[in-house]
């Protein structure tokens, strides 16, 4: 089969790779129908040393079940499924608490010897607890929105959920990438009355307005913080959703949150040290939350509105490439020529 590997920063290749096989009775083999490039894939695209390559890439996919292990029930060959970016058994104490990303029997695609999803087929560990079956007769036009359930929609929802967004809230979202825009959508769904989107790419912020943003702040740093505070009567937002992962975005979140508020981070942090002391979080009683989204916990909740067309999270996809063209997808996203790139086999 053909599969995507990153050899080093900026060097993405599609090569022949062994077909996946059932290794454990809890596995399934899935043929990829749609996958995509994630904003988090751009972090190694910028920084990965050659010593860490070649690394399999991709963690978001829709697929068709081709084979199941002896301990997997409820799935048959030909089923259309969506998979979260983290596999989990869905039975342990952490999964039962909605923390599938902490499952002791789980893990992440494209990590630790598990194949990536920017490929023709993938082995899915813990398939029984991981995969979610979709209707067999689903309209192909819904596939982009269904694909967002694998990561970016669930991650945006996680940001809003962890921030305890509630009806009437004022929310600030930092980042106009796919996750940030779907955090806007999620905050709107949870009843936020005012949603300030911090982003400076008009095509993206226009989509953010479609999803529910009431204000757009293109300024960054101290200037951006001042603008958010101006819009919120000088106090800041009760909930700030940070969907970037770089330290300047976190610093803006600290500046934009009101006393007693919540900063919810879902952008994968590209730093270890950040302000958490008296002047930043402790003194104003600010809560810091977030983390890798346990999207498996949210799929059944978010799925009905996607299927009936009530929401259209798939609008974040603005370019489609073939698997053989995936390196072009990385380049386009890196150069801000594309918001999110979908990959077809």
Short mmCIF file of C-alpha atoms in Angstrom, two decimals:
data_model
loop_
_atom_site.label_atom_id
_atom_site.label_comp_id
_atom_site.label_asym_id
_atom_site.label_seq_id
_atom_site.Cartn_x
_atom_site.Cartn_y
_atom_site.Cartn_z
CA UNK A 1 0.00 0.00 0.00
CA UNK A 2 0.96 3.68 -0.18
CA UNK A 3 1.55 5.64 3.01
CA UNK A 4 2.84 9.05 4.10
CA UNK A 5 6.07 9.46 6.04
CA UNK A 6 7.92 12.52 7.28
CA UNK A 7 11.68 12.17 6.98
CA UNK A 8 12.57 15.51 8.55
CA UNK A 9 11.20 19.02 8.80
CA UNK A 10 9.70 19.97 5.45
CA UNK A 11 10.31 16.54 3.89
CA UNK A 12 7.06 14.59 3.44
CA UNK A 13 7.01 11.54 1.15
CA UNK A 14 4.44 8.98 0.01
CA UNK A 15 6.02 5.54 -0.26
CA UNK A 16 5.22 1.87 -0.45
CA UNK A 17 4.62 0.27 2.95
CA UNK A 18 3.49 -3.16 4.15
CA UNK A 19 -0.26 -3.69 4.22
CA UNK A 20 -1.63 -3.64 7.78
CA UNK A 21 -2.49 -6.99 9.30
CA UNK A 22 -4.43 -8.08 12.37
CA UNK A 23 -1.90 -8.41 15.19
CA UNK A 24 -4.19 -8.66 18.20
CA UNK A 25 -7.70 -10.09 18.53
CA UNK A 26 -8.89 -6.57 19.41
CA UNK A 27 -7.65 -5.10 16.10
CA UNK A 28 -9.49 -4.16 12.94
CA UNK A 29 -8.16 -3.46 9.48
CA UNK A 30 -9.70 -0.35 7.91
CA UNK A 31 -9.42 0.94 4.36
CA UNK A 32 -9.14 4.73 4.36
CA UNK A 33 -11.91 6.68 2.63
CA UNK A 34 -10.93 10.18 3.76
CA UNK A 35 -8.08 11.52 5.87
CA UNK A 36 -6.56 14.96 6.28
CA UNK A 37 -3.65 17.09 7.38
CA UNK A 38 -3.91 18.49 10.91
CA UNK A 39 -2.52 21.75 12.20
CA UNK A 40 -0.59 19.68 14.75
CA UNK A 41 1.12 17.91 11.84
CA UNK A 42 2.75 21.23 11.04
CA UNK A 43 4.70 21.24 14.30
CA UNK A 44 7.02 18.38 13.20
CA UNK A 45 6.87 19.80 9.66
CA UNK A 46 8.70 22.81 11.10
CA UNK A 47 11.02 21.17 13.61
CA UNK A 48 11.46 17.39 13.23
CA UNK A 49 15.13 16.31 13.04
CA UNK A 50 16.18 13.69 10.51
CA UNK A 51 17.09 11.39 13.39
CA UNK A 52 13.37 10.94 14.18
CA UNK A 53 12.35 9.98 10.65
CA UNK A 54 10.86 8.39 8.74
CA UNK A 55 7.71 8.84 10.85
CA UNK A 56 4.21 7.76 9.76
CA UNK A 57 1.79 10.68 9.52
CA UNK A 58 -1.90 11.36 10.01
CA UNK A 59 -4.41 10.59 12.75
CA UNK A 60 -7.86 11.57 11.42
CA UNK A 61 -9.85 9.27 9.15
CA UNK A 62 -13.05 7.79 7.86
CA UNK A 63 -12.80 4.26 6.55
CA UNK A 64 -14.37 0.99 5.53
CA UNK A 65 -13.88 -2.03 7.77
CA UNK A 66 -12.04 -4.76 5.87
CA UNK A 67 -11.23 -7.25 8.65
CA UNK A 68 -11.82 -7.63 12.39
CA UNK A 69 -10.07 -9.59 15.10
CA UNK A 70 -11.74 -12.43 16.96
CA UNK A 71 -12.64 -10.24 19.96
CA UNK A 72 -14.25 -7.45 17.93
CA UNK A 73 -18.03 -7.59 17.63
CA UNK A 74 -20.62 -5.24 16.16
CA UNK A 75 -18.59 -4.48 13.04
CA UNK A 76 -18.58 -6.33 9.75
CA UNK A 77 -16.71 -6.01 6.50
CA UNK A 78 -18.03 -3.02 4.56
CA UNK A 79 -19.06 -0.87 7.55
CA UNK A 80 -18.31 2.83 7.21
CA UNK A 81 -16.65 4.09 10.39
CA UNK A 82 -15.10 7.18 11.92
CA UNK A 83 -12.16 6.87 14.27
CA UNK A 84 -10.97 9.33 16.90
CA UNK A 85 -7.29 10.23 16.71
CA UNK A 86 -6.68 8.27 19.93
CA UNK A 87 -7.67 4.60 20.22
CA UNK A 88 -9.06 3.30 23.52
CA UNK A 89 -10.87 0.28 24.92
CA UNK A 90 -13.88 2.41 26.02
CA UNK A 91 -14.33 0.22 29.12
CA UNK A 92 -11.62 1.23 31.62
CA UNK A 93 -12.23 3.67 34.47
CA UNK A 94 -10.74 6.56 32.53
CA UNK A 95 -12.84 5.89 29.43
CA UNK A 96 -15.94 5.64 31.60
CA UNK A 97 -15.07 9.10 32.93
CA UNK A 98 -14.73 10.42 29.39
CA UNK A 99 -10.92 10.49 29.43
CA UNK A 100 -10.23 8.16 26.52
CA UNK A 101 -6.84 9.78 25.87
CA UNK A 102 -5.70 8.39 29.26
CA UNK A 103 -6.82 4.81 28.57
CA UNK A 104 -4.07 2.41 29.78
CA UNK A 105 -4.81 0.17 26.81
CA UNK A 106 -4.95 3.07 24.37
CA UNK A 107 -2.64 5.26 22.41
CA UNK A 108 -2.41 7.51 19.38
CA UNK A 109 -2.25 6.82 15.67
CA UNK A 110 1.12 7.44 14.00
CA UNK A 111 2.90 6.96 17.36
CA UNK A 112 4.58 4.03 19.08
CA UNK A 113 4.59 1.67 16.13
CA UNK A 114 0.97 2.34 15.15
CA UNK A 115 0.53 3.40 11.54
CA UNK A 116 -0.67 6.79 10.44
CA UNK A 117 -3.91 7.67 8.68
CA UNK A 118 -2.50 9.48 5.63
CA UNK A 119 -2.38 6.14 3.89
CA UNK A 120 -4.52 3.61 2.04
CA UNK A 121 -5.24 1.38 5.05
CA UNK A 122 -4.56 1.27 8.78
CA UNK A 123 -4.61 -1.19 11.67
CA UNK A 124 -6.93 0.03 14.41
CA UNK A 125 -6.05 -1.27 17.89
CA UNK A 126 -8.90 -1.58 20.40
CA UNK A 127 -11.32 -1.39 17.49
CA UNK A 128 -14.36 -2.34 19.58
CA UNK A 129 -13.99 0.73 21.78
CA UNK A 130 -12.50 3.07 19.20
CA UNK A 131 -14.53 2.93 16.01
CA UNK A 132 -17.99 4.43 15.60
CA UNK A 133 -20.21 2.99 12.87
CA UNK A 134 -21.84 5.45 10.49
CA UNK A 135 -24.99 4.96 8.39
CA UNK A 136 -24.34 2.85 5.31
CA UNK A 137 -26.32 5.19 3.08
CA UNK A 138 -24.73 8.44 4.27
CA UNK A 139 -24.67 11.22 1.67
CA UNK A 140 -21.14 11.63 0.30
CA UNK A 141 -21.55 15.40 0.73
CA UNK A 142 -21.46 14.83 4.49
CA UNK A 143 -18.08 13.08 4.50
CA UNK A 144 -16.06 16.25 5.20
CA UNK A 145 -18.21 17.08 8.23
CA UNK A 146 -18.09 13.49 9.44
CA UNK A 147 -14.31 13.55 9.14
CA UNK A 148 -14.13 16.49 11.57
CA UNK A 149 -15.51 14.16 14.27
CA UNK A 150 -12.15 12.35 14.22
CA UNK A 151 -10.42 15.38 15.72
CA UNK A 152 -11.03 19.06 15.02
CA UNK A 153 -14.75 19.29 15.81
CA UNK A 154 -14.38 17.15 18.92
CA UNK A 155 -11.32 19.18 19.93
CA UNK A 156 -13.14 22.48 19.50
CA UNK A 157 -16.01 21.06 21.54
CA UNK A 158 -13.56 19.88 24.20
CA UNK A 159 -12.17 23.40 24.51
CA UNK A 160 -15.62 24.84 25.14
CA UNK A 161 -16.71 21.94 27.36
CA UNK A 162 -13.64 22.18 29.60
CA UNK A 163 -14.15 25.94 29.91
CA UNK A 164 -17.71 25.26 31.08
CA UNK A 165 -19.16 27.59 28.45
CA UNK A 166 -22.76 28.32 29.35
CA UNK A 167 -25.70 30.34 28.03
CA UNK A 168 -25.02 34.07 28.04
CA UNK A 169 -21.23 33.70 28.29
CA UNK A 170 -18.62 35.92 26.73
CA UNK A 171 -15.93 33.74 25.17
CA UNK A 172 -12.66 34.61 23.46
CA UNK A 173 -11.19 32.11 20.99
CA UNK A 174 -7.50 32.48 20.14
CA UNK A 175 -6.61 31.04 16.74
CA UNK A 176 -8.38 30.98 13.38
CA UNK A 177 -7.30 27.49 12.35
CA UNK A 178 -9.79 24.64 12.02
CA UNK A 179 -9.84 23.90 15.75
CA UNK A 180 -10.29 27.54 16.68
CA UNK A 181 -13.16 27.97 14.22
CA UNK A 182 -14.88 24.84 15.51
CA UNK A 183 -14.33 26.06 19.06
CA UNK A 184 -16.36 29.09 17.97
CA UNK A 185 -19.08 26.77 16.66
CA UNK A 186 -19.01 24.75 19.88
CA UNK A 187 -19.19 27.82 22.11
CA UNK A 188 -22.18 29.00 20.10
CA UNK A 189 -23.86 25.61 20.48
CA UNK A 190 -23.36 25.78 24.25
CA UNK A 191 -25.12 29.14 24.39
CA UNK A 192 -22.35 31.75 24.39
CA UNK A 193 -23.82 35.17 23.68
CA UNK A 194 -20.64 36.96 22.65
CA UNK A 195 -17.75 35.20 20.95
CA UNK A 196 -14.58 37.15 20.20
CA UNK A 197 -12.37 35.46 17.61
CA UNK A 198 -8.70 36.45 17.63
CA UNK A 199 -7.48 35.87 14.08
CA UNK A 200 -6.23 37.92 11.19
CA UNK A 201 -6.96 35.92 8.04
CA UNK A 202 -10.22 37.32 6.71
CA UNK A 203 -11.33 34.23 4.80
CA UNK A 204 -11.01 32.28 8.06
CA UNK A 205 -12.56 34.89 10.32
CA UNK A 206 -15.46 35.21 7.88
CA UNK A 207 -16.06 31.49 8.39
CA UNK A 208 -15.74 32.12 12.12
CA UNK A 209 -18.55 34.66 11.86
CA UNK A 210 -20.63 32.06 10.02
CA UNK A 211 -20.04 29.66 12.92
CA UNK A 212 -21.08 32.27 15.48
CA UNK A 213 -18.30 34.78 16.19
CA UNK A 214 -19.72 38.20 17.05
CA UNK A 215 -16.40 40.10 17.03
CA UNK A 216 -13.04 39.66 15.34
CA UNK A 217 -9.77 40.92 16.80
CA UNK A 218 -6.89 40.78 14.28
CA UNK A 219 -4.37 42.40 16.61
CA UNK A 220 -1.85 40.27 18.49
CA UNK A 221 0.10 40.54 21.71
CA UNK A 222 -0.57 43.42 24.09
CA UNK A 223 -2.54 45.25 21.40
CA UNK A 224 -4.84 42.24 20.98
CA UNK A 225 -5.27 41.87 24.74
CA UNK A 226 -6.20 45.55 25.02
CA UNK A 227 -8.79 45.17 22.26
CA UNK A 228 -10.42 42.18 23.97
CA UNK A 229 -10.54 44.06 27.25
CA UNK A 230 -12.02 47.08 25.49
CA UNK A 231 -14.77 44.86 24.06
CA UNK A 232 -15.49 43.35 27.48
CA UNK A 233 -15.77 46.47 29.60
CA UNK A 234 -12.16 46.28 30.71
CA UNK A 235 -12.50 42.97 32.53
CA UNK A 236 -11.76 40.31 29.90
CA UNK A 237 -13.64 37.13 28.98
CA UNK A 238 -14.82 34.54 31.47
CA UNK A 239 -13.74 31.78 29.09
CA UNK A 240 -10.71 31.88 26.78
CA UNK A 241 -10.20 28.99 24.38
CA UNK A 242 -6.60 28.73 23.15
CA UNK A 243 -6.31 26.74 19.92
CA UNK A 244 -2.78 27.56 18.75
CA UNK A 245 -0.23 25.94 21.06
CA UNK A 246 2.53 28.55 20.94
CA UNK A 247 3.60 30.57 23.95
CA UNK A 248 2.47 33.98 22.61
CA UNK A 249 -1.07 32.57 22.27
CA UNK A 250 -1.00 31.39 25.88
CA UNK A 251 0.26 34.78 26.99
CA UNK A 252 -2.63 36.44 25.16
CA UNK A 253 -5.01 34.04 26.90
CA UNK A 254 -3.61 35.07 30.29
CA UNK A 255 -4.08 38.70 29.35
CA UNK A 256 -7.60 38.28 27.98
CA UNK A 257 -9.18 36.20 30.76
CA UNK A 258 -11.16 37.92 33.48
CA UNK A 259 -10.67 37.26 37.22
CA UNK A 260 -12.33 33.97 38.13
CA UNK A 261 -12.29 32.89 34.49
CA UNK A 262 -11.04 29.80 32.68
CA UNK A 263 -8.31 29.31 30.09
CA UNK A 264 -8.92 26.12 28.11
CA UNK A 265 -5.95 25.01 25.99
CA UNK A 266 -6.36 22.54 23.17
CA UNK A 267 -3.55 23.73 20.90
CA UNK A 268 -0.72 21.21 21.42
CA UNK A 269 1.76 23.21 23.57
CA UNK A 270 5.12 23.82 21.91
CA UNK A 271 6.58 24.99 25.22
CA UNK A 272 7.10 23.65 28.74
CA UNK A 273 7.45 26.83 30.79
CA UNK A 274 4.67 29.42 30.94
CA UNK A 275 3.32 31.97 33.45
CA UNK A 276 1.22 30.35 36.19
CA UNK A 277 2.25 32.42 39.20
CA UNK A 278 0.54 35.02 41.38
CA UNK A 279 0.34 37.75 38.76
CA UNK A 280 -0.92 35.51 35.97
CA UNK A 281 -3.25 32.78 37.29
CA UNK A 282 -3.05 32.48 41.06
CA UNK A 283 -3.87 36.05 42.07
CA UNK A 284 -6.97 36.46 39.86
CA UNK A 285 -8.23 32.94 40.62
CA UNK A 286 -7.96 31.83 36.99
CA UNK A 287 -8.43 28.15 36.16
CA UNK A 288 -6.18 26.51 33.55
CA UNK A 289 -7.64 23.44 31.85
CA UNK A 290 -7.74 21.66 28.51
CA UNK A 291 -5.60 18.90 27.05
CA UNK A 292 -5.76 16.35 24.24
CA UNK A 293 -9.43 15.98 23.42
CA UNK A 294 -11.02 12.61 24.25
CA UNK A 295 -13.08 12.94 21.08
CA UNK A 296 -14.45 9.38 21.41
CA UNK A 297 -16.47 10.71 24.36
CA UNK A 298 -18.15 13.29 22.14
CA UNK A 299 -18.79 11.57 18.81
CA UNK A 300 -22.26 10.19 19.58
CA UNK A 301 -23.28 13.56 21.02
CA UNK A 302 -22.10 15.55 18.00
CA UNK A 303 -23.03 13.07 15.26
CA UNK A 304 -26.82 13.65 14.93
CA UNK A 305 -26.52 17.34 14.06
CA UNK A 306 -23.87 16.51 11.45
CA UNK A 307 -26.04 13.82 9.87
CA UNK A 308 -29.12 16.04 9.64
CA UNK A 309 -27.13 19.03 8.37
CA UNK A 310 -27.90 21.26 11.34
CA UNK A 311 -24.19 22.04 11.61
CA UNK A 312 -21.55 21.99 8.88
CA UNK A 313 -18.14 21.65 10.51
CA UNK A 314 -16.79 20.28 7.23
CA UNK A 315 -16.67 23.85 5.92
CA UNK A 316 -13.19 24.03 7.42
CA UNK A 317 -11.93 21.92 4.51
CA UNK A 318 -11.03 24.27 1.69
CA UNK A 319 -8.71 22.06 -0.35
CA UNK A 320 -8.64 18.39 -1.33
CA UNK A 321 -5.59 16.49 -2.56
CA UNK A 322 -4.93 12.90 -3.50
CA UNK A 323 -2.72 10.76 -1.28
CA UNK A 324 0.11 11.13 -3.77
CA UNK A 325 -0.20 14.92 -3.46
CA UNK A 326 -0.17 15.04 0.34
CA UNK A 327 3.15 16.90 0.50
CA UNK A 328 1.47 19.71 -1.42
CA UNK A 329 -1.26 19.71 1.23
CA UNK A 330 1.36 20.26 3.93
CA UNK A 331 2.94 23.08 1.96
CA UNK A 332 -0.40 24.78 1.34
CA UNK A 333 -1.38 24.68 5.00
CA UNK A 334 2.07 25.81 6.11
CA UNK A 335 1.91 28.79 3.74
CA UNK A 336 -1.65 29.65 4.88
CA UNK A 337 -2.90 28.98 1.37
CA UNK A 338 -5.31 26.40 2.80
CA UNK A 339 -7.16 26.24 6.11
CA UNK A 340 -7.44 22.45 6.26
CA UNK A 341 -6.60 19.91 3.57
CA UNK A 342 -8.60 16.73 3.03
CA UNK A 343 -6.84 13.70 1.54
CA UNK A 344 -8.49 11.12 -0.70
CA UNK A 345 -6.89 7.73 -1.41
#
